[in-house]
GROMACS .gro file of N, CA and C in nm:
model
  348
    1UNK      N    1   0.692   0.359  24.180
    1UNK     CA    2   0.699   0.387  24.321
    1UNK      C    3   0.648   0.268  24.401
    2UNK      N    4   0.708   0.245  24.514
    2UNK     CA    5   0.666   0.136  24.602
    2UNK      C    6   0.536   0.171  24.673
    3UNK      N    7   0.453   0.070  24.687
    3UNK     CA    8   0.323   0.088  24.751
    3UNK      C    9   0.337   0.095  24.903
    4UNK      N   10   0.267   0.188  24.964
    4UNK     CA   11   0.255   0.197  25.110
    4UNK      C   12   0.112   0.155  25.143
    5UNK      N   13   0.099   0.050  25.224
    5UNK     CA   14  -0.033  -0.002  25.261
    5UNK      C   15  -0.061   0.036  25.405
    6UNK      N   16  -0.159   0.125  25.425
    6UNK     CA   17  -0.198   0.168  25.558
    6UNK      C   18  -0.324   0.091  25.599
    7UNK      N   19  -0.319   0.028  25.716
    7UNK     CA   20  -0.428  -0.058  25.762
    7UNK      C   21  -0.510   0.016  25.868
    8UNK      N   22  -0.642   0.020  25.846
    8UNK     CA   23  -0.733   0.089  25.939
    8UNK      C   24  -0.685   0.230  25.969
    9UNK      N   25  -0.659   0.303  25.865
    9UNK     CA   26  -0.606   0.438  25.879
    9UNK      C   27  -0.715   0.535  25.921
   10UNK      N   28  -0.684   0.613  26.024
   10UNK     CA   29  -0.777   0.715  26.071
   10UNK      C   30  -0.713   0.851  26.061
   11UNK      N   31  -0.772   0.948  26.129
   11UNK     CA   32  -0.719   1.084  26.126
   11UNK      C   33  -0.587   1.095  26.200
   12UNK      N   34  -0.567   1.010  26.303
   12UNK     CA   35  -0.449   1.023  26.389
   12UNK      C   36  -0.344   0.916  26.361
   13UNK      N   37  -0.386   0.793  26.339
   13UNK     CA   38  -0.289   0.685  26.317
   13UNK      C   39  -0.351   0.572  26.237
   14UNK      N   40  -0.265   0.483  26.189
   14UNK     CA   41  -0.305   0.357  26.125
   14UNK      C   42  -0.268   0.244  26.220
   15UNK      N   43  -0.344   0.135  26.218
   15UNK     CA   44  -0.308   0.020  26.302
   15UNK      C   45  -0.174  -0.039  26.261
   16UNK      N   46  -0.148  -0.038  26.131
   16UNK     CA   47  -0.022  -0.089  26.079
   16UNK      C   48   0.007  -0.021  25.946
   17UNK      N   49   0.134  -0.018  25.912
   17UNK     CA   50   0.176   0.033  25.781
   17UNK      C   51   0.275  -0.069  25.724
   18UNK      N   52   0.246  -0.117  25.603
   18UNK     CA   53   0.337  -0.208  25.531
   18UNK      C   54   0.412  -0.129  25.425
   19UNK      N   55   0.543  -0.151  25.421
   19UNK     CA   56   0.622  -0.086  25.318
   19UNK      C   57   0.747  -0.168  25.292
   20UNK      N   58   0.767  -0.208  25.169
   20UNK     CA   59   0.887  -0.282  25.127
   20UNK      C   60   0.918  -0.403  25.214
   21UNK      N   61   0.814  -0.476  25.256
   21UNK     CA   62   0.835  -0.594  25.338
   21UNK      C   63   0.853  -0.567  25.486
   22UNK      N   64   0.838  -0.441  25.526
   22UNK     CA   65   0.844  -0.405  25.667
   22UNK      C   66   0.703  -0.376  25.717
   23UNK      N   67   0.676  -0.414  25.841
   23UNK     CA   68   0.546  -0.389  25.903
   23UNK      C   69   0.570  -0.305  26.028
   24UNK      N   70   0.513  -0.186  26.028
   24UNK     CA   71   0.523  -0.094  26.140
   24UNK      C   72   0.389  -0.094  26.211
   25UNK      N   73   0.386  -0.133  26.338
   25UNK     CA   74   0.261  -0.133  26.413
   25UNK      C   75   0.247  -0.005  26.493
   26UNK      N   76   0.124   0.032  26.520
   26UNK     CA   77   0.094   0.145  26.608
   26UNK      C   78   0.138   0.109  26.749
   27UNK      N   79   0.144   0.208  26.835
   27UNK     CA   80   0.165   0.181  26.977
   27UNK      C   81   0.041   0.108  27.029
   28UNK      N   82   0.062  -0.007  27.090
   28UNK     CA   83  -0.049  -0.090  27.138
   28UNK      C   84  -0.060  -0.077  27.290
   29UNK      N   85  -0.181  -0.051  27.337
   29UNK     CA   86  -0.209  -0.045  27.481
   29UNK      C   87  -0.312  -0.151  27.515
   30UNK      N   88  -0.323  -0.182  27.642
   30UNK     CA   89  -0.416  -0.286  27.688
   30UNK      C   90  -0.560  -0.244  27.664
   31UNK      N   91  -0.641  -0.340  27.624
   31UNK     CA   92  -0.784  -0.315  27.610
   31UNK      C   93  -0.849  -0.305  27.749
   32UNK      N   94  -0.795  -0.383  27.845
   32UNK     CA   95  -0.847  -0.384  27.981
   32UNK      C   96  -0.743  -0.322  28.074
   33UNK      N   97  -0.761  -0.194  28.103
   33UNK     CA   98  -0.662  -0.124  28.186
   33UNK      C   99  -0.686  -0.144  28.336
   34UNK      N  100  -0.782  -0.228  28.372
   34UNK     CA  101  -0.800  -0.260  28.514
   34UNK      C  102  -0.699  -0.365  28.559
   35UNK      N  103  -0.629  -0.428  28.463
   35UNK     CA  104  -0.531  -0.532  28.496
   35UNK      C  105  -0.402  -0.468  28.547
   36UNK      N  106  -0.322  -0.549  28.618
   36UNK     CA  107  -0.190  -0.504  28.663
   36UNK      C  108  -0.094  -0.504  28.545
   37UNK      N  109   0.032  -0.470  28.569
   37UNK     CA  110   0.130  -0.460  28.460
   37UNK      C  111   0.146  -0.591  28.385
   38UNK      N  112   0.147  -0.703  28.454
   38UNK     CA  113   0.161  -0.831  28.385
   38UNK      C  114   0.040  -0.859  28.296
   39UNK      N  115  -0.078  -0.832  28.348
   39UNK     CA  116  -0.200  -0.853  28.269
   39UNK      C  117  -0.207  -0.760  28.149
   40UNK      N  118  -0.171  -0.632  28.169
   40UNK     CA  119  -0.172  -0.538  28.057
   40UNK      C  120  -0.066  -0.576  27.953
   41UNK      N  121   0.050  -0.617  27.999
   41UNK     CA  122   0.155  -0.657  27.904
   41UNK      C  123   0.110  -0.776  27.822
   42UNK      N  124   0.049  -0.876  27.885
   42UNK     CA  125   0.002  -0.993  27.810
   42UNK      C  126  -0.106  -0.952  27.709
   43UNK      N  127  -0.197  -0.865  27.750
   43UNK     CA  128  -0.301  -0.813  27.661
   43UNK      C  129  -0.238  -0.747  27.539
   44UNK      N  130  -0.138  -0.662  27.563
   44UNK     CA  131  -0.070  -0.592  27.453
   44UNK      C  132   0.001  -0.691  27.361
   45UNK      N  133   0.073  -0.787  27.416
   45UNK     CA  134   0.147  -0.883  27.334
   45UNK      C  135   0.051  -0.971  27.253
   46UNK      N  136  -0.063  -1.007  27.310
   46UNK     CA  137  -0.164  -1.083  27.235
   46UNK      C  138  -0.214  -1.001  27.116
   47UNK      N  139  -0.236  -0.872  27.136
   47UNK     CA  140  -0.279  -0.786  27.026
   47UNK      C  141  -0.171  -0.774  26.920
   48UNK      N  142  -0.045  -0.763  26.963
   48UNK     CA  143   0.066  -0.755  26.868
   48UNK      C  144   0.073  -0.881  26.785
   49UNK      N  145   0.060  -0.997  26.850
   49UNK     CA  146   0.059  -1.125  26.776
   49UNK      C  147  -0.049  -1.123  26.667
   50UNK      N  148  -0.169  -1.079  26.703
   50UNK     CA  149  -0.280  -1.077  26.608
   50UNK      C  150  -0.254  -0.978  26.495
   51UNK      N  151  -0.205  -0.859  26.527
   51UNK     CA  152  -0.178  -0.759  26.423
   51UNK      C  153  -0.068  -0.807  26.327
   52UNK      N  154   0.036  -0.869  26.381
   52UNK     CA  155   0.142  -0.920  26.295
   52UNK      C  156   0.091  -1.032  26.205
   53UNK      N  157   0.010  -1.121  26.261
   53UNK     CA  158  -0.046  -1.231  26.181
   53UNK      C  159  -0.132  -1.177  26.067
   54UNK      N  160  -0.213  -1.075  26.095
   54UNK     CA  161  -0.295  -1.013  25.992
   54UNK      C  162  -0.210  -0.959  25.877
   55UNK      N  163  -0.088  -0.918  25.907
   55UNK     CA  164   0.001  -0.861  25.806
   55UNK      C  165   0.095  -0.964  25.746
   56UNK      N  166   0.079  -1.091  25.783
   56UNK     CA  167   0.158  -1.197  25.720
   56UNK      C  168   0.296  -1.216  25.781
   57UNK      N  169   0.311  -1.183  25.908
   57UNK     CA  170   0.440  -1.203  25.975
   57UNK      C  171   0.414  -1.244  26.120
   58UNK      N  172   0.518  -1.253  26.200
   58UNK     CA  173   0.502  -1.291  26.340
   58UNK      C  174   0.621  -1.242  26.423
   59UNK      N  175   0.617  -1.272  26.551
   59UNK     CA  176   0.719  -1.220  26.643
   59UNK      C  177   0.859  -1.276  26.618
   60UNK      N  178   0.871  -1.381  26.540
   60UNK     CA  179   1.005  -1.430  26.504
   60UNK      C  180   1.074  -1.337  26.406
   61UNK      N  181   1.001  -1.242  26.350
   61UNK     CA  182   1.053  -1.148  26.250
   61UNK      C  183   1.064  -1.006  26.304
   62UNK      N  184   1.056  -0.990  26.437
   62UNK     CA  185   1.067  -0.858  26.497
   62UNK      C  186   1.205  -0.798  26.474
   63UNK      N  187   1.208  -0.671  26.441
   63UNK     CA  188   1.333  -0.598  26.424
   63UNK      C  189   1.358  -0.503  26.541
   64UNK      N  190   1.253  -0.434  26.584
   64UNK     CA  191   1.270  -0.340  26.694
   64UNK      C  192   1.142  -0.330  26.775
   65UNK      N  193   1.159  -0.286  26.900
   65UNK     CA  194   1.045  -0.263  26.990
   65UNK      C  195   1.074  -0.140  27.074
   66UNK      N  196   0.971  -0.060  27.090
   66UNK     CA  197   0.977   0.055  27.180
   66UNK      C  198   0.871   0.032  27.287
   67UNK      N  199   0.912   0.039  27.412
   67UNK     CA  200   0.822   0.013  27.523
   67UNK      C  201   0.819   0.136  27.613
   68UNK      N  202   0.698   0.182  27.642
   68UNK     CA  203   0.678   0.292  27.735
   68UNK      C  204   0.606   0.238  27.857
   69UNK      N  205   0.660   0.267  27.974
   69UNK     CA  206   0.599   0.228  28.101
   69UNK      C  207   0.559   0.353  28.179
   70UNK      N  208   0.447   0.347  28.247
   70UNK     CA  209   0.404   0.462  28.327
   70UNK      C  210   0.499   0.485  28.445
   71UNK      N  211   0.567   0.378  28.487
   71UNK     CA  212   0.664   0.386  28.596
   71UNK      C  213   0.775   0.285  28.566
   72UNK      N  214   0.897   0.328  28.557
   72UNK     CA  215   1.008   0.239  28.521
   72UNK      C  216   1.025   0.127  28.623
   73UNK      N  217   0.972   0.146  28.743
   73UNK     CA  218   0.977   0.039  28.843
   73UNK      C  219   0.896  -0.083  28.803
   74UNK      N  220   0.810  -0.070  28.701
   74UNK     CA  221   0.730  -0.181  28.650
   74UNK      C  222   0.808  -0.268  28.551
   75UNK      N  223   0.929  -0.225  28.516
   75UNK     CA  224   1.005  -0.295  28.411
   75UNK      C  225   1.029  -0.442  28.441
   76UNK      N  226   1.070  -0.476  28.562
   76UNK     CA  227   1.097  -0.616  28.593
   76UNK      C  228   0.973  -0.703  28.578
   77UNK      N  229   0.859  -0.655  28.629
   77UNK     CA  230   0.734  -0.731  28.616
   77UNK      C  231   0.691  -0.742  28.469
   78UNK      N  232   0.707  -0.633  28.393
   78UNK     CA  233   0.675  -0.637  28.250
   78UNK      C  234   0.764  -0.740  28.179
   79UNK      N  235   0.893  -0.740  28.214
   79UNK     CA  236   0.987  -0.834  28.152
   79UNK      C  237   0.955  -0.981  28.184
   80UNK      N  238   0.888  -1.006  28.296
   80UNK     CA  239   0.846  -1.142  28.329
   80UNK      C  240   0.747  -1.197  28.227
   81UNK      N  241   0.676  -1.109  28.161
   81UNK     CA  242   0.582  -1.148  28.054
   81UNK      C  243   0.651  -1.137  27.918
   82UNK      N  244   0.727  -1.030  27.898
   82UNK     CA  245   0.796  -1.005  27.771
   82UNK      C  246   0.895  -1.117  27.737
   83UNK      N  247   0.981  -1.151  27.832
   83UNK     CA  248   1.092  -1.244  27.806
   83UNK      C  249   1.046  -1.379  27.753
   84UNK      N  250   0.948  -1.446  27.813
   84UNK     CA  251   0.904  -1.575  27.756
   84UNK      C  252   0.829  -1.560  27.623
   85UNK      N  253   0.776  -1.439  27.597
   85UNK     CA  254   0.704  -1.415  27.471
   85UNK      C  255   0.799  -1.407  27.354
   86UNK      N  256   0.918  -1.351  27.376
   86UNK     CA  257   1.016  -1.337  27.268
   86UNK      C  258   1.081  -1.473  27.240
   87UNK      N  259   1.079  -1.520  27.115
   87UNK     CA  260   1.142  -1.648  27.085
   87UNK      C  261   1.293  -1.645  27.119
   88UNK      N  262   1.344  -1.755  27.174
   88UNK     CA  263   1.486  -1.760  27.212
   88UNK      C  264   1.577  -1.723  27.096
   89UNK      N  265   1.673  -1.635  27.124
   89UNK     CA  266   1.769  -1.593  27.024
   89UNK      C  267   1.716  -1.494  26.921
   90UNK      N  268   1.593  -1.444  26.939
   90UNK     CA  269   1.532  -1.356  26.840
   90UNK      C  270   1.487  -1.223  26.899
   91UNK      N  271   1.552  -1.179  27.004
   91UNK     CA  272   1.514  -1.052  27.067
   91UNK      C  273   1.539  -0.937  26.970
   92UNK      N  274   1.442  -0.846  26.959
   92UNK     CA  275   1.460  -0.730  26.873
   92UNK      C  276   1.548  -0.624  26.941
   93UNK      N  277   1.595  -0.529  26.864
   93UNK     CA  278   1.653  -0.409  26.924
   93UNK      C  279   1.540  -0.345  27.004
   94UNK      N  280   1.570  -0.294  27.123
   94UNK     CA  281   1.461  -0.250  27.210
   94UNK      C  282   1.500  -0.130  27.294
   95UNK      N  283   1.402  -0.043  27.314
   95UNK     CA  284   1.412   0.066  27.411
   95UNK      C  285   1.297   0.050  27.508
   96UNK      N  286   1.322   0.078  27.634
   96UNK     CA  287   1.218   0.072  27.736
   96UNK      C  288   1.237   0.193  27.827
   97UNK      N  289   1.138   0.281  27.829
   97UNK     CA  290   1.151   0.406  27.904
   97UNK      C  291   1.025   0.435  27.985
   98UNK      N  292   1.040   0.521  28.082
   98UNK     CA  293   0.926   0.570  28.159
   98UNK      C  294   0.866   0.689  28.086
   99UNK      N  295   0.733   0.692  28.082
   99UNK     CA  296   0.665   0.802  28.014
   99UNK      C  297   0.525   0.818  28.070
  100UNK      N  298   0.477   0.938  28.071
  100UNK     CA  299   0.338   0.961  28.108
  100UNK      C  300   0.254   0.913  27.989
  101UNK      N  301   0.162   0.820  28.014
  101UNK     CA  302   0.079   0.764  27.906
  101UNK      C  303  -0.053   0.839  27.898
  102UNK      N  304  -0.137   0.803  27.803
  102UNK     CA  305  -0.259   0.879  27.772
  102UNK      C  306  -0.356   0.889  27.890
  103UNK      N  307  -0.364   0.785  27.971
  103UNK     CA  308  -0.449   0.788  28.090
  103UNK      C  309  -0.371   0.724  28.205
  104UNK      N  310  -0.401   0.760  28.328
  104UNK     CA  311  -0.330   0.702  28.442
  104UNK      C  312  -0.347   0.550  28.453
  105UNK      N  313  -0.456   0.496  28.401
  105UNK     CA  314  -0.480   0.351  28.409
  105UNK      C  315  -0.390   0.272  28.314
  106UNK      N  316  -0.339   0.336  28.211
  106UNK     CA  317  -0.249   0.269  28.117
  106UNK      C  318  -0.111   0.256  28.181
  107UNK      N  319  -0.062   0.133  28.184
  107UNK     CA  320   0.068   0.107  28.246
  107UNK      C  321   0.178   0.081  28.144
  108UNK      N  322   0.140   0.037  28.022
  108UNK     CA  323   0.240   0.000  27.922
  108UNK      C  324   0.185   0.026  27.783
  109UNK      N  325   0.275   0.067  27.694
  109UNK     CA  326   0.245   0.081  27.550
  109UNK      C  327   0.366   0.026  27.477
  110UNK      N  328   0.339  -0.057  27.375
  110UNK     CA  329   0.448  -0.120  27.300
  110UNK      C  330   0.423  -0.099  27.152
  111UNK      N  331   0.531  -0.061  27.081
  111UNK     CA  332   0.527  -0.039  26.936
  111UNK      C  333   0.640  -0.122  26.876
  112UNK      N  334   0.609  -0.201  26.773
  112UNK     CA  335   0.711  -0.286  26.712
  112UNK      C  336   0.719  -0.266  26.562
  113UNK      N  337   0.835  -0.304  26.507
  113UNK     CA  338   0.857  -0.311  26.363
  113UNK      C  339   0.902  -0.454  26.334
  114UNK      N  340   0.844  -0.513  26.231
  114UNK     CA  341   0.880  -0.648  26.191
  114UNK      C  342   0.901  -0.650  26.040
  115UNK      N  343   0.962  -0.754  25.991
  115UNK     CA  344   0.972  -0.773  25.847
  115UNK      C  345   0.893  -0.897  25.810
  116UNK      N  346   0.866  -0.910  25.681
  116UNK     CA  347   0.791  -1.026  25.634
  116UNK      C  348   0.885  -1.136  25.591
   0.00000   0.00000   0.00000
């Protein structure tokens, strides 16, 4: 049987799950929710970079991304940070939707899948 490696697994979620060369990250939210959408997005992307690096991969190996925004009107501002972060020609399959997040201060949550 193939090994499933769960990283920092708790009662509710794991920070990451490795399986067959795929890395599934948890939904990442900003550590500092006092920031605006651009600041929160940068915070989230920095965390994603670190989590992927810990698992032996990086954003050039992204397969998919799911993005939740507290208000879909924030999409253009979020994309101002997202677009330069994604390496040219390497955009993942992506969904971006409006959703009520865990707290009103949270503006964005991003979950990605990458391969090694």
